[in-house]
Amino acid sequence: MNAKNIKRIAINTGGGDAPGLNAVIRAVVVSALRRGWECVGIRDGYNGLLMPELYPEGGLISLTRAKVRGITALGGTILGTTNSGNPLKYPTMGRGGKMYEKDRSAELIAAFKRNGIDALVALGGDGSLGIANALAQKGLRVIGVPKTIDNDLDRTVVTFGFDTAVSFATECVDRLHSTADAHRRIMVVEVMGRYAGWIAMNVGVSASADAILIPEIPYNIKKVASALKERWTHGKKYSIVVVAEGAMPVGGTVSVISKELGRAEKLGGAGERVTRDLAALTGKESRAVVLGHLLRGGSPTTFDRLLSLRFGAAAVRALAAGRSGVMVALDPPAVRYVPLKQATSRMKTVPLDCDTIVTARDLGISFGD
Ligand code: F6P
């Protein structure tokens, strides 16, 4: 389709929310309206189109200037989101009441057509942008915008939401130093990030942790314990350990809470495991703090707001230029476009030789290896 034929575009937000979603929505809407395009938002991922019966007020939200006024600094998403609405693997009740995963993509593409939607701007992480890529392959005009606090999307230096999560977690760990010191305790802080250690690494270095445990470096708990003890012999009587939820011991596995049909596995318990083991090995009182979903809440930092606004405006420029099947990406100082297929074909994990890891080692921070 020629860009000149675009009259109506849709925006959706999928997967876990991240600070900056509303800023992207506002930038897309304002830039699109200025080009004379109409904008609608799909409620809760694709559910507004796939399950319209759930929405008496309609599965699509008309996105006017008024609707997006003042939302740049707002956390969450005005469209709603879901972690269990993958149209390629939609959890569906089969005969005999047994649930199975159904491919509803053809139905979804028909719903886009029926609603006169010429293009989609999809805001999501690896899962949602993988879906966006599949829809683009099936002929839908799609631009992806990389969202996730985890920063694990490939081909962009950073995703929006990451800076806010890291800034907030750093503040939390800063606050733990004084109480850990007062009680001579080991404080173990678990942070989100799925199978990548970006959040834990950046928080741990910024907030002067004694040890950082990330999925990319399986840890030996005895080495963590002796690194902490070594510091105590130099006068420091407490310790801070930052643990990524996906961290695992050498030869062990990731701590999983549950795996449900049609959604990614839920991680949790890594911090508790490390706390228990360190208490046993050191004899020191050890406590776990799980920051969890707090990292997804609140207002985006200035960095994330600006990045989100830049990404949103760039997504509309991509559509106007006739592009599809690409993701906007930060390649400082520019925002560029990369094929969705490339951005979603592998997870971006922390390179073991990256400067932040090297810096951490220079500062004496243990990775338990
Ligand atoms: O991908 C973002 C993220 O916050 C991960 O860090 C975390 O593992 C997951 O989402 C939690 O998702 P849920 O909303 O299902 O608890």
Coordinates of C-alpha atoms and ligand atoms in Angstrom, one line a residue, residues 83 149-150 192-194 245 263 293 296, ligand 1:
N83 CA 0.4 -11.2 28.6
I149 CA 12.2 -2.7 31.1
D150 CA 14.4 -5.8 30.5
M192 CA 13.3 -8.3 37.0
G193 CA 14.9 -8.8 33.6
R194 CA 13.9 -12.3 32.5
E245 CA 15.4 -13.0 38.5
R263 CA 2.1 -17.1 28.0
H293 CA 6.6 -5.0 39.4
R296 CA 7.4 -1.2 35.9
Ligands
F6P1 O1 9.3 -8.5 30.4 C1 9.1 -7.6 31.5 C2 8.8 -8.3 32.8 O2 8.6 -7.3 33.7 C3 10.0 -9.2 33.2 O3 11.1 -8.5 33.7 C4 9.3 -10.1 34.1 O4 9.8 -11.4 34.2 C5 7.9 -10.2 33.5 O5 7.7 -9.1 32.7 C6 6.8 -10.3 34.5 O6 5.6 -10.3 33.8 P1 4.1 -10.5 34.5 O7 3.4 -9.2 34.2 O8 3.5 -11.7 33.9 O9 4.3 -10.6 36.0

